[in-house]
mmCIF file of N, CA, C and O in Angstrom:
data_model
loop_
_atom_site.group_PDB
_atom_site.id
_atom_site.type_symbol
_atom_site.label_atom_id
_atom_site.label_comp_id
_atom_site.label_asym_id
_atom_site.label_seq_id
_atom_site.Cartn_x
_atom_site.Cartn_y
_atom_site.Cartn_z
ATOM 1 N N UNK Y 1 9.836 15.209 1.410
ATOM 2 C CA UNK Y 1 9.674 15.560 0.009
ATOM 3 C C UNK Y 1 10.721 14.833 -0.824
ATOM 4 O O UNK Y 1 11.826 14.573 -0.359
ATOM 5 N N UNK Y 2 10.341 14.531 -2.034
ATOM 6 C CA UNK Y 2 11.273 13.903 -2.964
ATOM 7 C C UNK Y 2 11.982 15.025 -3.706
ATOM 8 O O UNK Y 2 11.368 15.783 -4.437
ATOM 9 N N UNK Y 3 13.278 15.138 -3.499
ATOM 10 C CA UNK Y 3 14.022 16.247 -4.101
ATOM 11 C C UNK Y 3 14.674 15.868 -5.433
ATOM 12 O O UNK Y 3 14.989 16.744 -6.226
ATOM 13 N N UNK Y 4 14.899 14.590 -5.673
ATOM 14 C CA UNK Y 4 15.533 14.162 -6.915
ATOM 15 C C UNK Y 4 14.647 13.105 -7.578
ATOM 16 O O UNK Y 4 14.758 11.911 -7.304
ATOM 17 N N UNK Y 5 13.769 13.567 -8.453
ATOM 18 C CA UNK Y 5 12.795 12.678 -9.105
ATOM 19 C C UNK Y 5 13.498 11.630 -9.946
ATOM 20 O O UNK Y 5 13.121 10.449 -9.932
ATOM 21 N N UNK Y 6 14.539 12.015 -10.656
ATOM 22 C CA UNK Y 6 15.266 11.079 -11.523
ATOM 23 C C UNK Y 6 15.890 9.939 -10.716
ATOM 24 O O UNK Y 6 15.762 8.763 -11.068
ATOM 25 N N UNK Y 7 16.557 10.276 -9.621
ATOM 26 C CA UNK Y 7 17.176 9.245 -8.781
ATOM 27 C C UNK Y 7 16.116 8.359 -8.135
ATOM 28 O O UNK Y 7 16.295 7.147 -8.022
ATOM 29 N N UNK Y 8 15.006 8.977 -7.747
ATOM 30 C CA UNK Y 8 13.919 8.202 -7.154
ATOM 31 C C UNK Y 8 13.328 7.243 -8.179
ATOM 32 O O UNK Y 8 13.060 6.078 -7.874
ATOM 33 N N UNK Y 9 13.148 7.704 -9.409
ATOM 34 C CA UNK Y 9 12.619 6.850 -10.473
ATOM 35 C C UNK Y 9 13.555 5.669 -10.734
ATOM 36 O O UNK Y 9 13.098 4.530 -10.914
ATOM 37 N N UNK Y 10 14.858 5.921 -10.732
ATOM 38 C CA UNK Y 10 15.830 4.823 -10.920
ATOM 39 C C UNK Y 10 15.744 3.819 -9.780
ATOM 40 O O UNK Y 10 15.797 2.612 -9.996
ATOM 41 N N UNK Y 11 15.612 4.308 -8.572
ATOM 42 C CA UNK Y 11 15.492 3.434 -7.406
ATOM 43 C C UNK Y 11 14.224 2.589 -7.503
ATOM 44 O O UNK Y 11 14.252 1.380 -7.247
ATOM 45 N N UNK Y 12 13.112 3.212 -7.892
ATOM 46 C CA UNK Y 12 11.852 2.478 -8.040
ATOM 47 C C UNK Y 12 11.964 1.400 -9.106
ATOM 48 O O UNK Y 12 11.410 0.313 -8.968
ATOM 49 N N UNK Y 13 12.688 1.703 -10.160
ATOM 50 C CA UNK Y 13 12.884 0.717 -11.220
ATOM 51 C C UNK Y 13 13.682 -0.477 -10.709
ATOM 52 O O UNK Y 13 13.436 -1.616 -11.097
ATOM 53 N N UNK Y 14 14.610 -0.243 -9.810
ATOM 54 C CA UNK Y 14 15.431 -1.323 -9.265
ATOM 55 C C UNK Y 14 14.641 -2.225 -8.321
ATOM 56 O O UNK Y 14 14.962 -3.399 -8.184
ATOM 57 N N UNK Y 15 13.622 -1.692 -7.662
ATOM 58 C CA UNK Y 15 12.880 -2.481 -6.671
ATOM 59 C C UNK Y 15 11.515 -2.938 -7.167
ATOM 60 O O UNK Y 15 10.729 -3.488 -6.404
ATOM 61 N N UNK Y 16 11.234 -2.750 -8.447
ATOM 62 C CA UNK Y 16 9.912 -3.098 -8.978
ATOM 63 C C UNK Y 16 9.571 -4.576 -8.793
ATOM 64 O O UNK Y 16 8.416 -4.958 -8.759
ATOM 65 N N UNK Y 17 10.583 -5.411 -8.650
ATOM 66 C CA UNK Y 17 10.378 -6.859 -8.573
ATOM 67 C C UNK Y 17 10.378 -7.374 -7.132
ATOM 68 O O UNK Y 17 10.546 -8.554 -6.900
ATOM 69 N N UNK Y 18 10.213 -6.481 -6.179
ATOM 70 C CA UNK Y 18 10.190 -6.873 -4.766
ATOM 71 C C UNK Y 18 8.755 -6.749 -4.238
ATOM 72 O O UNK Y 18 7.935 -6.051 -4.830
ATOM 73 N N UNK Y 19 8.437 -7.400 -3.135
ATOM 74 C CA UNK Y 19 7.088 -7.289 -2.574
ATOM 75 C C UNK Y 19 6.922 -5.959 -1.836
ATOM 76 O O UNK Y 19 6.899 -5.893 -0.612
ATOM 77 N N UNK Y 20 6.841 -4.892 -2.612
ATOM 78 C CA UNK Y 20 6.867 -3.556 -2.050
ATOM 79 C C UNK Y 20 5.762 -2.718 -2.678
ATOM 80 O O UNK Y 20 5.570 -2.748 -3.890
ATOM 81 N N UNK Y 21 5.030 -1.986 -1.862
ATOM 82 C CA UNK Y 21 4.075 -0.990 -2.326
ATOM 83 C C UNK Y 21 4.463 0.323 -1.672
ATOM 84 O O UNK Y 21 4.684 0.381 -0.467
ATOM 85 N N UNK Y 22 4.520 1.373 -2.476
ATOM 86 C CA UNK Y 22 4.926 2.683 -1.965
ATOM 87 C C UNK Y 22 3.755 3.640 -2.120
ATOM 88 O O UNK Y 22 3.220 3.799 -3.219
ATOM 89 N N UNK Y 23 3.359 4.251 -1.010
ATOM 90 C CA UNK Y 23 2.280 5.226 -1.032
ATOM 91 C C UNK Y 23 2.891 6.579 -0.699
ATOM 92 O O UNK Y 23 3.525 6.742 0.336
ATOM 93 N N UNK Y 24 2.695 7.535 -1.604
ATOM 94 C CA UNK Y 24 3.176 8.899 -1.400
ATOM 95 C C UNK Y 24 1.954 9.772 -1.167
ATOM 96 O O UNK Y 24 1.048 9.802 -1.995
ATOM 97 N N UNK Y 25 1.928 10.462 -0.038
ATOM 98 C CA UNK Y 25 0.821 11.362 0.271
ATOM 99 C C UNK Y 25 1.351 12.786 0.195
ATOM 100 O O UNK Y 25 2.260 13.153 0.936
ATOM 101 N N UNK Y 26 0.783 13.547 -0.714
ATOM 102 C CA UNK Y 26 1.179 14.943 -0.876
ATOM 103 C C UNK Y 26 0.336 15.830 0.024
ATOM 104 O O UNK Y 26 -0.879 15.916 -0.153
ATOM 105 N N UNK Y 27 0.960 16.466 1.003
ATOM 106 C CA UNK Y 27 0.245 17.309 1.948
ATOM 107 C C UNK Y 27 0.542 18.770 1.640
ATOM 108 O O UNK Y 27 1.697 19.154 1.472
ATOM 109 N N UNK Y 28 -0.505 19.578 1.555
ATOM 110 C CA UNK Y 28 -0.329 21.005 1.309
ATOM 111 C C UNK Y 28 -0.654 21.382 -0.116
ATOM 112 O O UNK Y 28 -1.300 20.635 -0.848
ATOM 113 N N UNK Y 29 -0.161 22.546 -0.516
ATOM 114 C CA UNK Y 29 -0.492 23.093 -1.830
ATOM 115 C C UNK Y 29 0.712 23.150 -2.761
ATOM 116 O O UNK Y 29 0.736 23.942 -3.698
ATOM 117 N N UNK Y 30 1.707 22.340 -2.506
ATOM 118 C CA UNK Y 30 2.914 22.345 -3.335
ATOM 119 C C UNK Y 30 2.622 21.790 -4.725
ATOM 120 O O UNK Y 30 1.559 21.226 -4.992
ATOM 121 N N UNK Y 31 3.586 21.925 -5.601
ATOM 122 C CA UNK Y 31 3.497 21.339 -6.939
ATOM 123 C C UNK Y 31 3.876 19.860 -6.824
ATOM 124 O O UNK Y 31 5.021 19.528 -6.562
ATOM 125 N N UNK Y 32 2.907 18.991 -7.021
ATOM 126 C CA UNK Y 32 3.133 17.559 -6.888
ATOM 127 C C UNK Y 32 3.290 16.860 -8.241
ATOM 128 O O UNK Y 32 3.103 15.648 -8.343
ATOM 129 N N UNK Y 33 3.654 17.601 -9.256
ATOM 130 C CA UNK Y 33 3.785 16.992 -10.589
ATOM 131 C C UNK Y 33 4.846 15.890 -10.588
ATOM 132 O O UNK Y 33 4.693 14.874 -11.278
ATOM 133 N N UNK Y 34 5.901 16.049 -9.810
ATOM 134 C CA UNK Y 34 6.923 15.006 -9.712
ATOM 135 C C UNK Y 34 6.384 13.739 -9.081
ATOM 136 O O UNK Y 34 6.707 12.621 -9.495
ATOM 137 N N UNK Y 35 5.525 13.895 -8.072
ATOM 138 C CA UNK Y 35 4.926 12.723 -7.413
ATOM 139 C C UNK Y 35 3.965 12.018 -8.365
ATOM 140 O O UNK Y 35 3.911 10.796 -8.420
ATOM 141 N N UNK Y 36 3.211 12.817 -9.132
ATOM 142 C CA UNK Y 36 2.302 12.232 -10.128
ATOM 143 C C UNK Y 36 3.110 11.491 -11.193
ATOM 144 O O UNK Y 36 2.697 10.429 -11.656
ATOM 145 N N UNK Y 37 4.252 12.058 -11.569
ATOM 146 C CA UNK Y 37 5.129 11.390 -12.538
ATOM 147 C C UNK Y 37 5.567 10.032 -12.001
ATOM 148 O O UNK Y 37 5.529 9.023 -12.717
ATOM 149 N N UNK Y 38 5.984 9.972 -10.743
ATOM 150 C CA UNK Y 38 6.419 8.703 -10.147
ATOM 151 C C UNK Y 38 5.264 7.704 -10.090
ATOM 152 O O UNK Y 38 5.463 6.506 -10.307
ATOM 153 N N UNK Y 39 4.055 8.200 -9.804
ATOM 154 C CA UNK Y 39 2.886 7.330 -9.761
ATOM 155 C C UNK Y 39 2.571 6.774 -11.146
ATOM 156 O O UNK Y 39 2.200 5.607 -11.293
ATOM 157 N N UNK Y 40 2.726 7.589 -12.161
ATOM 158 C CA UNK Y 40 2.396 7.174 -13.530
ATOM 159 C C UNK Y 40 3.524 6.408 -14.211
ATOM 160 O O UNK Y 40 3.332 5.837 -15.284
ATOM 161 N N UNK Y 41 4.702 6.405 -13.597
ATOM 162 C CA UNK Y 41 5.875 5.763 -14.179
ATOM 163 C C UNK Y 41 5.715 4.247 -14.146
ATOM 164 O O UNK Y 41 5.706 3.633 -13.089
ATOM 165 N N UNK Y 42 5.545 3.672 -15.312
ATOM 166 C CA UNK Y 42 5.438 2.211 -15.383
ATOM 167 C C UNK Y 42 6.029 1.765 -16.704
ATOM 168 O O UNK Y 42 5.551 2.111 -17.762
ATOM 169 N N UNK Y 43 7.069 1.004 -16.599
ATOM 170 C CA UNK Y 43 7.740 0.485 -17.789
ATOM 171 C C UNK Y 43 7.095 -0.850 -18.179
ATOM 172 O O UNK Y 43 6.613 -1.583 -17.310
ATOM 173 N N UNK Y 44 7.109 -1.181 -19.459
ATOM 174 C CA UNK Y 44 6.559 -2.479 -19.885
ATOM 175 C C UNK Y 44 7.240 -3.630 -19.141
ATOM 176 O O UNK Y 44 8.457 -3.657 -18.996
ATOM 177 N N UNK Y 45 6.429 -4.539 -18.625
ATOM 178 C CA UNK Y 45 6.961 -5.695 -17.911
ATOM 179 C C UNK Y 45 7.312 -5.426 -16.460
ATOM 180 O O UNK Y 45 7.748 -6.324 -15.748
ATOM 181 N N UNK Y 46 7.151 -4.209 -16.005
ATOM 182 C CA UNK Y 46 7.480 -3.860 -14.621
ATOM 183 C C UNK Y 46 6.190 -3.604 -13.850
ATOM 184 O O UNK Y 46 5.216 -3.100 -14.387
ATOM 185 N N UNK Y 47 6.207 -3.957 -12.583
ATOM 186 C CA UNK Y 47 5.032 -3.754 -11.738
ATOM 187 C C UNK Y 47 4.854 -2.292 -11.354
ATOM 188 O O UNK Y 47 5.812 -1.558 -11.178
ATOM 189 N N UNK Y 48 3.594 -1.913 -11.188
ATOM 190 C CA UNK Y 48 3.255 -0.590 -10.661
ATOM 191 C C UNK Y 48 3.281 -0.701 -9.139
ATOM 192 O O UNK Y 48 2.469 -1.405 -8.553
ATOM 193 N N UNK Y 49 4.239 -0.042 -8.505
ATOM 194 C CA UNK Y 49 4.356 -0.160 -7.052
ATOM 195 C C UNK Y 49 4.123 1.164 -6.325
ATOM 196 O O UNK Y 49 4.214 1.222 -5.110
ATOM 197 N N UNK Y 50 3.808 2.228 -7.077
ATOM 198 C CA UNK Y 50 3.671 3.556 -6.461
ATOM 199 C C UNK Y 50 2.233 4.055 -6.585
ATOM 200 O O UNK Y 50 1.609 3.938 -7.639
ATOM 201 N N UNK Y 51 1.734 4.601 -5.487
ATOM 202 C CA UNK Y 51 0.421 5.244 -5.450
ATOM 203 C C UNK Y 51 0.613 6.632 -4.868
ATOM 204 O O UNK Y 51 1.158 6.775 -3.776
ATOM 205 N N UNK Y 52 0.209 7.657 -5.622
ATOM 206 C CA UNK Y 52 0.269 9.028 -5.116
ATOM 207 C C UNK Y 52 -1.134 9.479 -4.745
ATOM 208 O O UNK Y 52 -2.081 9.303 -5.509
ATOM 209 N N UNK Y 53 -1.270 10.066 -3.564
ATOM 210 C CA UNK Y 53 -2.558 10.567 -3.085
ATOM 211 C C UNK Y 53 -2.389 12.018 -2.643
ATOM 212 O O UNK Y 53 -1.613 12.293 -1.727
ATOM 213 N N UNK Y 54 -3.085 12.955 -3.303
ATOM 214 C CA UNK Y 54 -3.049 14.342 -2.839
ATOM 215 C C UNK Y 54 -3.976 14.501 -1.633
ATOM 216 O O UNK Y 54 -5.198 14.399 -1.752
ATOM 217 N N UNK Y 55 -3.395 14.709 -0.485
ATOM 218 C CA UNK Y 55 -4.139 14.770 0.771
ATOM 219 C C UNK Y 55 -5.297 15.768 0.723
ATOM 220 O O UNK Y 55 -6.401 15.468 1.169
ATOM 221 N N UNK Y 56 -5.052 16.955 0.184
ATOM 222 C CA UNK Y 56 -6.080 18.002 0.200
ATOM 223 C C UNK Y 56 -7.351 17.594 -0.530
ATOM 224 O O UNK Y 56 -8.435 18.062 -0.200
ATOM 225 N N UNK Y 57 -7.241 16.718 -1.528
ATOM 226 C CA UNK Y 57 -8.419 16.288 -2.273
ATOM 227 C C UNK Y 57 -9.284 15.310 -1.484
ATOM 228 O O UNK Y 57 -10.420 15.048 -1.858
ATOM 229 N N UNK Y 58 -8.750 14.749 -0.406
ATOM 230 C CA UNK Y 58 -9.471 13.728 0.357
ATOM 231 C C UNK Y 58 -9.522 14.041 1.850
ATOM 232 O O UNK Y 58 -9.992 13.219 2.631
ATOM 233 N N UNK Y 59 -9.051 15.202 2.251
ATOM 234 C CA UNK Y 59 -8.883 15.502 3.669
ATOM 235 C C UNK Y 59 -10.186 15.678 4.440
ATOM 236 O O UNK Y 59 -10.204 15.556 5.652
ATOM 237 N N UNK Y 60 -11.267 15.925 3.762
ATOM 238 C CA UNK Y 60 -12.531 16.163 4.457
ATOM 239 C C UNK Y 60 -13.294 14.872 4.769
ATOM 240 O O UNK Y 60 -14.307 14.904 5.453
ATOM 241 N N UNK Y 61 -12.799 13.754 4.239
ATOM 242 C CA UNK Y 61 -13.503 12.481 4.428
ATOM 243 C C UNK Y 61 -12.470 11.399 4.734
ATOM 244 O O UNK Y 61 -11.755 10.942 3.847
ATOM 245 N N UNK Y 62 -12.398 10.994 5.999
ATOM 246 C CA UNK Y 62 -11.385 10.024 6.431
ATOM 247 C C UNK Y 62 -11.530 8.691 5.703
ATOM 248 O O UNK Y 62 -10.535 8.051 5.363
ATOM 249 N N UNK Y 63 -12.765 8.272 5.447
ATOM 250 C CA UNK Y 63 -12.983 6.998 4.747
ATOM 251 C C UNK Y 63 -12.472 7.100 3.316
ATOM 252 O O UNK Y 63 -11.803 6.194 2.806
ATOM 253 N N UNK Y 64 -12.769 8.209 2.651
ATOM 254 C CA UNK Y 64 -12.290 8.420 1.285
ATOM 255 C C UNK Y 64 -10.764 8.474 1.246
ATOM 256 O O UNK Y 64 -10.142 7.875 0.360
ATOM 257 N N UNK Y 65 -10.168 9.163 2.204
ATOM 258 C CA UNK Y 65 -8.705 9.240 2.264
ATOM 259 C C UNK Y 65 -8.092 7.854 2.444
ATOM 260 O O UNK Y 65 -7.174 7.466 1.727
ATOM 261 N N UNK Y 66 -8.631 7.091 3.377
ATOM 262 C CA UNK Y 66 -8.117 5.736 3.623
ATOM 263 C C UNK Y 66 -8.303 4.855 2.401
ATOM 264 O O UNK Y 66 -7.393 4.129 1.986
ATOM 265 N N UNK Y 67 -9.487 4.902 1.825
ATOM 266 C CA UNK Y 67 -9.788 4.076 0.660
ATOM 267 C C UNK Y 67 -8.874 4.405 -0.516
ATOM 268 O O UNK Y 67 -8.322 3.510 -1.159
ATOM 269 N N UNK Y 68 -8.701 5.680 -0.780
ATOM 270 C CA UNK Y 68 -7.842 6.099 -1.891
ATOM 271 C C UNK Y 68 -6.387 5.742 -1.626
ATOM 272 O O UNK Y 68 -5.679 5.282 -2.525
ATOM 273 N N UNK Y 69 -5.946 5.938 -0.396
ATOM 274 C CA UNK Y 69 -4.556 5.652 -0.040
ATOM 275 C C UNK Y 69 -4.227 4.172 -0.196
ATOM 276 O O UNK Y 69 -3.155 3.806 -0.681
ATOM 277 N N UNK Y 70 -5.149 3.307 0.184
ATOM 278 C CA UNK Y 70 -4.894 1.860 0.170
ATOM 279 C C UNK Y 70 -5.400 1.165 -1.092
ATOM 280 O O UNK Y 70 -5.201 -0.045 -1.249
ATOM 281 N N UNK Y 71 -6.002 1.907 -2.003
ATOM 282 C CA UNK Y 71 -6.695 1.342 -3.163
ATOM 283 C C UNK Y 71 -5.863 0.363 -4.001
ATOM 284 O O UNK Y 71 -6.343 -0.700 -4.379
ATOM 285 N N UNK Y 72 -4.644 0.709 -4.314
ATOM 286 C CA UNK Y 72 -3.850 -0.105 -5.250
ATOM 287 C C UNK Y 72 -3.088 -1.253 -4.584
ATOM 288 O O UNK Y 72 -2.598 -2.151 -5.274
ATOM 289 N N UNK Y 73 -2.973 -1.251 -3.280
ATOM 290 C CA UNK Y 73 -2.141 -2.255 -2.608
ATOM 291 C C UNK Y 73 -2.594 -3.692 -2.861
ATOM 292 O O UNK Y 73 -1.761 -4.544 -3.182
ATOM 293 N N UNK Y 74 -3.887 -4.009 -2.775
ATOM 294 C CA UNK Y 74 -4.273 -5.403 -3.044
ATOM 295 C C UNK Y 74 -3.884 -5.882 -4.453
ATOM 296 O O UNK Y 74 -3.344 -6.978 -4.611
ATOM 297 N N UNK Y 75 -4.121 -5.063 -5.467
ATOM 298 C CA UNK Y 75 -3.769 -5.485 -6.826
ATOM 299 C C UNK Y 75 -2.254 -5.565 -7.008
ATOM 300 O O UNK Y 75 -1.756 -6.424 -7.746
ATOM 301 N N UNK Y 76 -1.497 -4.695 -6.320
ATOM 302 C CA UNK Y 76 -0.044 -4.773 -6.390
ATOM 303 C C UNK Y 76 0.457 -6.076 -5.776
ATOM 304 O O UNK Y 76 1.364 -6.720 -6.308
ATOM 305 N N UNK Y 77 -0.150 -6.480 -4.667
ATOM 306 C CA UNK Y 77 0.233 -7.727 -4.006
ATOM 307 C C UNK Y 77 -0.101 -8.931 -4.882
ATOM 308 O O UNK Y 77 0.726 -9.822 -5.078
ATOM 309 N N UNK Y 78 -1.305 -8.948 -5.442
ATOM 310 C CA UNK Y 78 -1.717 -10.051 -6.313
ATOM 311 C C UNK Y 78 -0.796 -10.129 -7.529
ATOM 312 O O UNK Y 78 -0.349 -11.211 -7.920
ATOM 313 N N UNK Y 79 -0.485 -8.984 -8.128
ATOM 314 C CA UNK Y 79 0.402 -8.963 -9.296
ATOM 315 C C UNK Y 79 1.783 -9.524 -8.946
ATOM 316 O O UNK Y 79 2.380 -10.277 -9.724
ATOM 317 N N UNK Y 80 2.288 -9.183 -7.774
ATOM 318 C CA UNK Y 80 3.587 -9.703 -7.345
ATOM 319 C C UNK Y 80 3.541 -11.226 -7.234
ATOM 320 O O UNK Y 80 4.406 -11.926 -7.750
ATOM 321 N N UNK Y 81 2.525 -11.750 -6.550
ATOM 322 C CA UNK Y 81 2.399 -13.201 -6.390
ATOM 323 C C UNK Y 81 2.255 -13.896 -7.743
ATOM 324 O O UNK Y 81 2.848 -14.948 -7.977
ATOM 325 N N UNK Y 82 1.477 -13.318 -8.644
ATOM 326 C CA UNK Y 82 1.298 -13.930 -9.962
ATOM 327 C C UNK Y 82 2.603 -13.945 -10.748
ATOM 328 O O UNK Y 82 2.932 -14.951 -11.379
ATOM 329 N N UNK Y 83 3.349 -12.852 -10.712
ATOM 330 C CA UNK Y 83 4.639 -12.806 -11.430
ATOM 331 C C UNK Y 83 5.628 -13.819 -10.880
ATOM 332 O O UNK Y 83 6.448 -14.353 -11.612
ATOM 333 N N UNK Y 84 5.561 -14.075 -9.582
ATOM 334 C CA UNK Y 84 6.478 -15.012 -8.940
ATOM 335 C C UNK Y 84 5.952 -16.448 -8.941
ATOM 336 O O UNK Y 84 6.621 -17.353 -8.470
ATOM 337 N N UNK Y 85 4.737 -16.651 -9.471
ATOM 338 C CA UNK Y 85 4.158 -17.989 -9.506
ATOM 339 C C UNK Y 85 3.777 -18.509 -8.130
ATOM 340 O O UNK Y 85 3.783 -19.718 -7.898
ATOM 341 N N UNK Y 86 3.453 -17.613 -7.219
ATOM 342 C CA UNK Y 86 3.068 -18.002 -5.867
ATOM 343 C C UNK Y 86 1.545 -18.145 -5.821
ATOM 344 O O UNK Y 86 0.817 -17.161 -5.958
ATOM 345 N N UNK Y 87 1.093 -19.367 -5.650
ATOM 346 C CA UNK Y 87 -0.346 -19.631 -5.608
ATOM 347 C C UNK Y 87 -0.873 -19.417 -4.189
ATOM 348 O O UNK Y 87 -0.142 -19.610 -3.220
ATOM 349 N N UNK Y 88 -2.152 -19.047 -4.082
ATOM 350 C CA UNK Y 88 -2.722 -18.898 -2.737
ATOM 351 C C UNK Y 88 -2.801 -20.248 -2.038
ATOM 352 O O UNK Y 88 -2.928 -21.290 -2.684
ATOM 353 N N UNK Y 89 -2.702 -20.223 -0.736
ATOM 354 C CA UNK Y 89 -2.857 -21.442 0.048
ATOM 355 C C UNK Y 89 -4.325 -21.848 0.042
ATOM 356 O O UNK Y 89 -5.207 -21.025 -0.190
ATOM 357 N N UNK Y 90 -4.579 -23.106 0.299
ATOM 358 C CA UNK Y 90 -5.967 -23.542 0.385
ATOM 359 C C UNK Y 90 -6.616 -22.928 1.620
ATOM 360 O O UNK Y 90 -5.952 -22.714 2.641
ATOM 361 N N UNK Y 91 -7.899 -22.672 1.494
ATOM 362 C CA UNK Y 91 -8.633 -22.043 2.594
ATOM 363 C C UNK Y 91 -8.693 -22.983 3.795
ATOM 364 O O UNK Y 91 -8.800 -24.193 3.653
ATOM 365 N N UNK Y 92 -8.614 -22.391 4.954
ATOM 366 C CA UNK Y 92 -8.731 -23.149 6.203
ATOM 367 C C UNK Y 92 -10.136 -22.924 6.738
ATOM 368 O O UNK Y 92 -10.567 -21.775 6.904
ATOM 369 N N UNK Y 93 -10.827 -24.001 6.979
ATOM 370 C CA UNK Y 93 -12.168 -23.861 7.537
ATOM 371 C C UNK Y 93 -12.134 -24.253 9.008
ATOM 372 O O UNK Y 93 -11.463 -25.202 9.399
ATOM 373 N N UNK Y 94 -12.862 -23.513 9.797
ATOM 374 C CA UNK Y 94 -12.910 -23.746 11.238
ATOM 375 C C UNK Y 94 -14.356 -23.626 11.691
ATOM 376 O O UNK Y 94 -15.071 -22.715 11.277
ATOM 377 N N UNK Y 95 -14.747 -24.530 12.536
ATOM 378 C CA UNK Y 95 -16.096 -24.438 13.099
ATOM 379 C C UNK Y 95 -16.030 -23.644 14.398
ATOM 380 O O UNK Y 95 -14.970 -23.486 15.002
ATOM 381 N N UNK Y 96 -17.173 -23.163 14.828
ATOM 382 C CA UNK Y 96 -17.211 -22.375 16.062
ATOM 383 C C UNK Y 96 -16.758 -23.184 17.262
ATOM 384 O O UNK Y 96 -16.190 -22.640 18.206
ATOM 385 N N UNK Y 97 -16.972 -24.482 17.225
ATOM 386 C CA UNK Y 97 -16.563 -25.331 18.347
ATOM 387 C C UNK Y 97 -15.046 -25.384 18.491
ATOM 388 O O UNK Y 97 -14.519 -25.629 19.572
ATOM 389 N N UNK Y 98 -14.330 -25.166 17.387
ATOM 390 C CA UNK Y 98 -12.872 -25.224 17.419
ATOM 391 C C UNK Y 98 -12.240 -23.946 17.974
ATOM 392 O O UNK Y 98 -11.052 -23.914 18.276
ATOM 393 N N UNK Y 99 -13.031 -22.887 18.091
ATOM 394 C CA UNK Y 99 -12.500 -21.604 18.546
ATOM 395 C C UNK Y 99 -12.574 -21.542 20.068
ATOM 396 O O UNK Y 99 -13.629 -21.709 20.666
ATOM 397 N N UNK Y 100 -11.440 -21.315 20.698
ATOM 398 C CA UNK Y 100 -11.374 -21.240 22.152
ATOM 399 C C UNK Y 100 -10.954 -19.826 22.542
ATOM 400 O O UNK Y 100 -9.907 -19.342 22.119
ATOM 401 N N UNK Y 101 -11.780 -19.189 23.334
ATOM 402 C CA UNK Y 101 -11.463 -17.856 23.825
ATOM 403 C C UNK Y 101 -11.163 -17.994 25.307
ATOM 404 O O UNK Y 101 -12.021 -18.376 26.097
ATOM 405 N N UNK Y 102 -9.938 -17.704 25.671
ATOM 406 C CA UNK Y 102 -9.540 -17.830 27.065
ATOM 407 C C UNK Y 102 -9.749 -16.504 27.775
ATOM 408 O O UNK Y 102 -9.502 -15.443 27.221
ATOM 409 N N UNK Y 103 -10.193 -16.596 29.003
ATOM 410 C CA UNK Y 103 -10.389 -15.397 29.816
ATOM 411 C C UNK Y 103 -9.023 -14.870 30.238
ATOM 412 O O UNK Y 103 -8.120 -15.644 30.557
ATOM 413 N N UNK Y 104 -8.880 -13.570 30.211
ATOM 414 C CA UNK Y 104 -7.627 -12.952 30.648
ATOM 415 C C UNK Y 104 -7.867 -12.212 31.945
ATOM 416 O O UNK Y 104 -8.983 -11.792 32.241
ATOM 417 N N UNK Y 105 -6.803 -12.041 32.706
ATOM 418 C CA UNK Y 105 -6.898 -11.259 33.922
ATOM 419 C C UNK Y 105 -7.200 -9.812 33.540
ATOM 420 O O UNK Y 105 -6.716 -9.300 32.541
ATOM 421 N N UNK Y 106 -8.014 -9.186 34.359
ATOM 422 C CA UNK Y 106 -8.361 -7.805 34.106
ATOM 423 C C UNK Y 106 -7.150 -6.917 34.346
ATOM 424 O O UNK Y 106 -6.386 -7.124 35.292
ATOM 425 N N UNK Y 107 -6.966 -5.948 33.482
ATOM 426 C CA UNK Y 107 -5.822 -5.033 33.603
ATOM 427 C C UNK Y 107 -6.269 -3.795 34.369
ATOM 428 O O UNK Y 107 -7.284 -3.185 34.057
ATOM 429 N N UNK Y 108 -5.495 -3.442 35.395
ATOM 430 C CA UNK Y 108 -5.790 -2.261 36.196
ATOM 431 C C UNK Y 108 -5.257 -1.028 35.467
ATOM 432 O O UNK Y 108 -4.056 -0.853 35.319
ATOM 433 N N UNK Y 109 -6.156 -0.183 34.980
ATOM 434 C CA UNK Y 109 -5.755 1.017 34.243
ATOM 435 C C UNK Y 109 -5.784 2.272 35.089
ATOM 436 O O UNK Y 109 -5.570 3.377 34.592
ATOM 437 N N UNK Y 110 -6.042 2.118 36.379
ATOM 438 C CA UNK Y 110 -6.072 3.297 37.250
ATOM 439 C C UNK Y 110 -4.640 3.793 37.484
ATOM 440 O O UNK Y 110 -3.684 3.046 37.462
ATOM 441 N N UNK Y 111 -4.558 5.073 37.707
ATOM 442 C CA UNK Y 111 -3.225 5.673 37.934
ATOM 443 C C UNK Y 111 -2.890 5.724 39.366
ATOM 444 O O UNK Y 111 -3.334 5.995 40.297
#
């Protein structure tokens, strides 16, 4: 649990310019207003790096929980690269003939 919202907000402000995404999952029936505050905290010119997900709202559907939990990470990553002027690398194309799958020795899993 985050016990000091103010200190956490200051820390988040200090790391907003790093390649960091923070996902906070609130489990249970506690008051998560502080976590929502951290999720909504975005200063002008600073990246949004926090995603808050209330577990109970998504606990009955694993796909929904996963999707909601990971939803903002791609845009956070793209925003970081754009702010830093990091362009994507050119795509690498490979034909099926170039792919080599080597056979591995079978692993004995018996006890």
